[in-house]
XYZ file of C-alpha atoms in Angstrom:
404
model
C 5.017 112.848 80.553
C 8.036 113.568 78.391
C 8.368 111.928 75.141
C 11.925 110.451 74.440
C 13.690 112.553 71.579
C 13.954 109.188 69.386
C 10.170 108.686 69.778
C 9.331 112.204 68.896
C 11.446 112.006 65.553
C 9.644 108.575 64.692
C 6.580 110.120 65.229
C 7.493 113.042 63.094
C 8.460 110.717 60.289
C 5.219 108.917 60.415
C 3.364 111.881 59.907
C 5.030 112.603 56.525
C 3.208 111.658 53.471
C 4.266 108.449 51.920
C 7.011 109.023 49.407
C 6.683 107.545 46.024
C 9.312 107.723 43.124
C 8.662 110.527 40.731
C 6.804 109.383 37.408
C 8.888 108.987 34.321
C 8.786 111.818 32.183
C 5.999 111.573 29.431
C 8.008 112.271 26.037
C 4.744 113.091 24.318
C 4.025 115.863 27.219
C 7.561 117.143 26.798
C 7.493 117.466 23.073
C 3.881 119.224 23.388
C 5.237 121.798 26.127
C 8.434 122.575 23.923
C 6.699 123.060 20.912
C 4.322 125.303 22.607
C 7.123 127.547 23.547
C 8.478 127.479 19.881
C 4.998 128.243 18.652
C 5.272 131.781 16.911
C 9.010 131.982 16.951
C 11.570 132.269 14.204
C 13.997 129.707 15.424
C 14.155 126.941 12.521
C 17.096 125.110 14.393
C 15.256 124.786 17.700
C 12.338 123.045 15.600
C 15.197 120.630 14.182
C 16.452 120.042 17.726
C 12.800 119.117 18.823
C 12.565 116.801 15.660
C 15.533 115.044 17.081
C 14.054 114.645 20.519
C 10.707 113.155 18.661
C 12.685 110.928 16.554
C 14.660 109.456 19.516
C 11.511 108.877 21.573
C 9.587 107.412 18.233
C 6.983 110.357 18.042
C 7.275 110.094 14.400
C 4.170 112.316 13.728
C 5.419 114.931 15.783
C 8.765 114.676 14.207
C 7.085 115.464 10.906
C 5.343 118.293 12.707
C 8.505 119.756 13.873
C 10.258 119.452 10.614
C 7.428 121.032 8.932
C 7.455 124.071 11.473
C 11.391 124.515 10.530
C 10.588 124.853 7.004
C 7.803 127.420 7.637
C 10.415 129.541 9.133
C 13.309 128.857 6.648
C 11.722 127.204 3.384
C 15.149 126.450 2.019
C 16.530 124.692 5.069
C 18.352 121.598 3.610
C 18.492 119.458 6.831
C 14.835 119.807 7.349
C 14.243 118.830 3.565
C 16.687 115.866 3.780
C 15.084 114.339 6.848
C 11.542 114.607 5.059
C 13.153 112.719 2.141
C 12.905 115.714 -0.336
C 15.323 116.974 -2.727
C 15.422 120.131 -4.892
C 15.136 119.999 -8.481
C 15.470 123.634 -10.074
C 13.396 125.738 -7.814
C 11.482 122.949 -6.626
C 11.503 120.956 -3.488
C 10.170 117.412 -4.294
C 9.655 114.017 -2.441
C 12.145 111.390 -3.535
C 9.420 109.656 -5.423
C 8.479 112.871 -7.430
C 12.026 113.572 -7.981
C 12.489 110.027 -9.319
C 9.342 110.439 -11.719
C 10.520 113.513 -13.028
C 14.140 112.253 -13.643
C 12.773 109.144 -15.388
C 10.447 110.995 -17.455
C 13.279 113.484 -18.733
C 15.610 110.712 -19.327
C 13.213 108.550 -21.240
C 12.230 111.492 -23.378
C 15.874 111.447 -24.493
C 15.594 107.660 -25.324
C 17.985 106.700 -22.585
C 17.582 103.495 -20.487
C 18.877 103.158 -17.106
C 20.976 99.991 -16.154
C 23.358 99.332 -13.324
C 24.228 102.751 -12.078
C 23.699 105.194 -15.189
C 21.643 106.053 -18.009
C 22.937 104.625 -21.423
C 21.879 104.312 -25.034
C 19.207 101.468 -25.641
C 21.432 99.018 -27.369
C 23.910 99.231 -24.707
C 21.250 98.662 -22.010
C 19.889 95.651 -23.872
C 23.105 93.990 -24.287
C 23.729 94.453 -20.461
C 20.041 93.151 -19.719
C 20.769 90.127 -21.883
C 23.885 89.109 -19.890
C 21.734 89.578 -16.627
C 19.059 87.471 -18.009
C 21.386 84.574 -18.744
C 23.077 85.012 -15.371
C 19.569 85.218 -13.486
C 17.716 82.647 -15.499
C 14.693 84.911 -15.553
C 13.600 88.121 -17.650
C 15.423 90.899 -15.774
C 14.263 94.470 -16.679
C 16.114 96.535 -14.587
C 19.475 96.147 -12.711
C 20.431 98.712 -9.837
C 23.976 98.646 -8.416
C 24.686 100.610 -5.267
C 27.779 100.180 -3.178
C 26.121 97.467 -0.864
C 23.439 96.300 -3.243
C 23.134 94.578 -6.473
C 19.316 94.212 -7.762
C 17.953 92.249 -10.503
C 14.444 93.499 -11.036
C 11.467 92.766 -13.218
C 9.645 95.649 -11.701
C 9.791 99.379 -12.677
C 13.032 101.422 -11.902
C 10.847 103.775 -9.725
C 9.975 100.892 -7.254
C 13.271 99.185 -7.693
C 14.927 102.283 -6.391
C 12.259 102.627 -3.382
C 13.401 98.950 -2.466
C 17.063 99.820 -2.588
C 16.702 102.866 -0.338
C 14.706 101.050 2.235
C 17.440 98.262 2.301
C 20.045 100.933 2.292
C 18.511 102.276 5.525
C 18.258 98.871 6.846
C 21.820 98.295 6.658
C 22.537 101.390 8.248
C 20.058 100.477 11.353
C 21.585 97.026 11.541
C 25.009 98.394 11.617
C 24.026 100.939 14.332
C 22.023 98.350 16.381
C 24.474 95.442 16.189
C 28.053 96.946 15.455
C 28.973 96.841 19.046
C 27.460 93.388 19.513
C 29.442 91.652 16.655
C 32.456 92.474 14.634
C 30.798 93.508 11.199
C 32.529 93.482 8.032
C 33.422 97.117 7.263
C 32.932 96.590 3.563
C 31.034 93.557 3.016
C 30.310 92.262 -0.574
C 27.266 93.847 -1.944
C 24.220 91.908 -1.254
C 22.257 90.041 -4.303
C 18.761 90.845 -4.503
C 16.097 89.478 -7.152
C 12.929 91.470 -7.286
C 10.414 89.607 -9.490
C 7.729 91.150 -11.892
C 4.938 88.891 -10.392
C 4.126 86.431 -7.766
C 4.255 83.441 -9.869
C 7.742 83.988 -11.389
C 8.708 84.224 -7.629
C 7.169 81.118 -6.682
C 8.524 79.226 -9.636
C 12.166 80.534 -8.930
C 11.605 79.651 -5.139
C 10.347 75.986 -6.050
C 13.540 75.703 -8.339
C 16.062 76.843 -5.504
C 14.399 75.084 -2.725
C 12.670 72.033 -4.084
C 9.191 73.519 -2.790
C 7.268 76.394 -3.221
C 7.719 79.611 -0.727
C 5.023 80.078 1.923
C 1.951 81.961 0.706
C 1.840 84.724 3.127
C 5.494 85.994 2.781
C 6.520 87.360 -0.555
C 10.244 87.093 0.176
C 12.793 84.725 1.340
C 16.680 84.440 1.731
C 18.301 81.757 -0.139
C 21.619 80.938 1.740
C 23.326 78.634 -0.875
C 23.232 81.477 -3.478
C 23.516 84.339 -0.942
C 20.429 85.913 -2.692
C 17.494 87.853 -1.138
C 14.447 86.691 -3.218
C 11.576 89.181 -3.402
C 8.085 88.613 -5.043
C 5.333 91.006 -6.116
C 1.788 90.866 -4.424
C -1.247 92.755 -5.741
C -3.337 94.637 -3.249
C -6.805 93.253 -3.838
C -8.358 96.484 -2.923
C -7.210 98.438 -5.786
C -5.524 96.014 -7.879
C -1.990 97.613 -7.710
C 1.364 96.433 -6.328
C 1.236 96.261 -2.443
C 4.387 98.145 -2.152
C 4.431 98.487 1.804
C 3.819 94.456 1.969
C 6.800 93.831 -0.509
C 9.055 96.218 1.090
C 8.424 95.146 4.706
C 8.720 91.430 4.042
C 12.092 92.243 2.032
C 13.420 93.857 5.264
C 12.490 91.042 7.379
C 14.497 88.575 5.003
C 17.305 91.075 4.700
C 18.048 90.662 8.499
C 18.585 87.021 7.780
C 20.943 87.941 4.820
C 23.073 90.279 7.153
C 23.122 87.555 9.788
C 24.397 84.893 7.211
C 27.321 87.150 6.950
C 28.109 86.600 10.509
C 27.776 82.748 10.538
C 31.363 82.419 11.346
C 30.538 84.332 14.674
C 26.952 83.093 15.255
C 27.475 79.437 14.566
C 25.016 77.496 12.433
C 21.911 78.957 14.034
C 20.791 81.348 16.800
C 17.849 80.758 18.766
C 14.869 80.763 16.600
C 13.095 83.441 18.610
C 16.102 85.782 18.290
C 16.565 85.418 14.476
C 12.780 85.686 13.649
C 12.062 88.485 16.270
C 14.879 90.775 15.229
C 13.764 90.421 11.578
C 10.112 91.375 12.544
C 11.544 94.314 14.764
C 12.687 95.822 11.532
C 9.977 94.680 9.160
C 7.402 96.539 11.399
C 9.462 99.732 11.862
C 9.127 100.819 8.142
C 7.943 104.170 7.516
C 7.911 105.120 3.634
C 11.364 104.347 2.661
C 12.883 104.834 5.913
C 13.264 102.500 9.111
C 12.842 103.645 12.623
C 13.740 100.785 14.861
C 11.451 100.648 17.683
C 8.306 102.218 15.553
C 5.473 99.854 15.455
C 3.727 100.204 12.190
C 1.426 97.253 11.956
C -0.984 97.189 8.730
C -4.588 96.745 9.456
C -4.467 93.433 7.449
C -1.471 91.795 9.602
C -2.959 89.814 12.359
C -0.187 90.474 14.777
C -2.402 92.146 17.443
C -4.853 89.289 17.432
C -2.075 86.932 17.870
C -0.557 88.731 20.695
C -3.756 89.179 22.385
C -4.554 85.221 22.141
C -1.075 84.043 22.882
C 0.271 86.227 25.823
C -2.209 84.838 28.417
C -0.891 81.090 28.236
C 2.751 82.138 27.384
C 5.355 80.422 29.332
C 8.666 82.527 29.149
C 11.103 79.711 29.697
C 9.314 77.475 27.336
C 9.287 79.922 24.579
C 12.980 80.837 24.925
C 13.802 77.085 24.848
C 11.820 76.628 21.577
C 13.794 75.123 18.734
C 13.092 75.798 15.165
C 10.949 72.647 14.423
C 8.601 73.639 17.317
C 8.458 77.272 16.448
C 7.857 76.379 12.679
C 4.932 74.033 13.674
C 1.793 74.728 15.338
C 0.584 78.410 15.473
C 3.527 79.897 13.402
C 1.976 83.218 13.231
C 1.642 83.529 16.988
C 5.134 82.572 17.570
C 6.454 85.269 15.281
C 4.136 87.852 16.872
C 5.558 86.875 20.417
C 9.025 86.681 19.044
C 8.965 90.349 17.645
C 7.086 91.542 21.027
C 9.669 90.158 23.183
C 12.584 91.645 21.108
C 10.915 95.012 21.065
C 10.398 94.802 24.885
C 14.000 93.971 25.215
C 15.226 96.715 23.211
C 12.717 99.677 24.131
C 10.752 99.059 27.398
C 11.020 101.508 30.105
C 13.640 103.486 28.165
C 15.819 100.443 27.054
C 16.864 99.482 30.324
C 17.340 95.988 29.323
C 18.881 96.627 25.922
C 22.512 96.439 27.265
C 21.782 92.773 28.785
C 20.153 91.546 25.663
C 23.180 92.650 23.613
C 25.379 90.998 26.082
C 23.390 87.879 25.616
C 23.684 88.251 21.804
C 27.263 88.870 22.105
C 27.713 85.549 23.840
C 26.197 83.700 20.712
C 26.783 80.799 19.862
C 28.426 79.620 22.983
C 25.984 81.059 25.303
C 22.357 80.117 24.109
C 20.664 78.339 26.983
C 17.701 79.929 28.721
C 19.896 80.327 31.942
C 22.425 82.210 29.889
C 19.689 84.428 28.901
C 18.429 85.017 32.373
C 22.009 85.729 33.633
C 22.308 88.491 31.060
C 18.977 89.962 31.165
C 17.245 89.184 34.609
C 14.992 87.046 36.477
C 12.555 85.275 34.189
C 9.549 85.473 36.661
C 9.747 89.242 36.899
C 10.577 89.546 33.285
C 7.503 87.536 32.186
C 5.124 89.724 34.133
C 6.786 92.930 32.971
C 6.760 91.553 29.257
C 3.144 90.805 29.180
C 2.251 94.204 30.613
C 4.451 95.972 28.023
C 3.064 93.971 24.981
C -0.672 94.495 26.364
C -0.243 98.206 27.131
C 2.291 99.402 24.312
C 2.017 96.835 21.562
C -1.361 95.710 20.962
C -2.935 99.227 20.939
C -0.081 100.295 18.530
C -1.209 102.624 15.598
C -1.775 101.911 12.102
C 0.599 103.298 9.390
């Protein structure tokens, strides 16, 4: 019997193996393959390019490795040192912390005192300190001025500089991430920051400004009426020293609110609470040293975020969460709400190569006029499909994320 041509073609197609979309490239595998090809070579620039690739894909340990490989080939490579936050003093390359310590020791040996933006004789510095104390209402020890910050500090100059560096990186990251979403001021007024010498002074000033003490868990808050970022000092119970990472990361969280406040004329009286707090957590948990890598996940061991996600995801209703107002968000299980807000923002910006980022930015650009759940769905996609993808992403990518 002769088989018709169309049926023969159909039989042929049925015999072919089932087609499936190619797997998405694994950045870690690609890095390893490219690093293997460069191993033993003498091309420092190629390692810098590979460091760019690693940073883009948030492979931060691999980024460090690639930069160090570049320096093995070319020990004086300035771009590699700069990206490792190292500076040259004399013939030595030092970390920024080491360079600060050496500079401070040398200047103090000359009996000079730093205040504002320069070293000066003690009498001149003390006169300026007194003026700052009268203005601030508490015992300011150091003032540090940058083009975008004015910091009144009760802490050491070294830690005040570290805070300034982290906040400067954050301002750059905010402008890069949101500059195309909202019209940012090209040269905003410097942000005012108060960094207190101890937690009790922070609580006392917080009570004076707000009428009630700030929350126990977070040693920072942004005070809108005075346009001031208030930062306390918390001691690490393990060794009795300043918990620098906790203080810096909480300051980064509140600095997002300070920058949002400058856009109040665009955003209206308030944005959806999950957007505001999720974006602030997105930056808080991306701090590595003095630098911010948006999308990185650096969750301290003491942070309960993983546990909150594990417990909160199974019962999450995305439409209900998106519709939550500030009163609902800030009552009940507040840490869980913060964890879910962070995870959702991270998912929208970074999941599957950031394919939802443009839609999320369209939603943000529509604030304050378009803030309903239906507006979010119109910009980002179907909530039913989104909820399943989000839960899977948080379970697979965020809960297992590594410690700093």
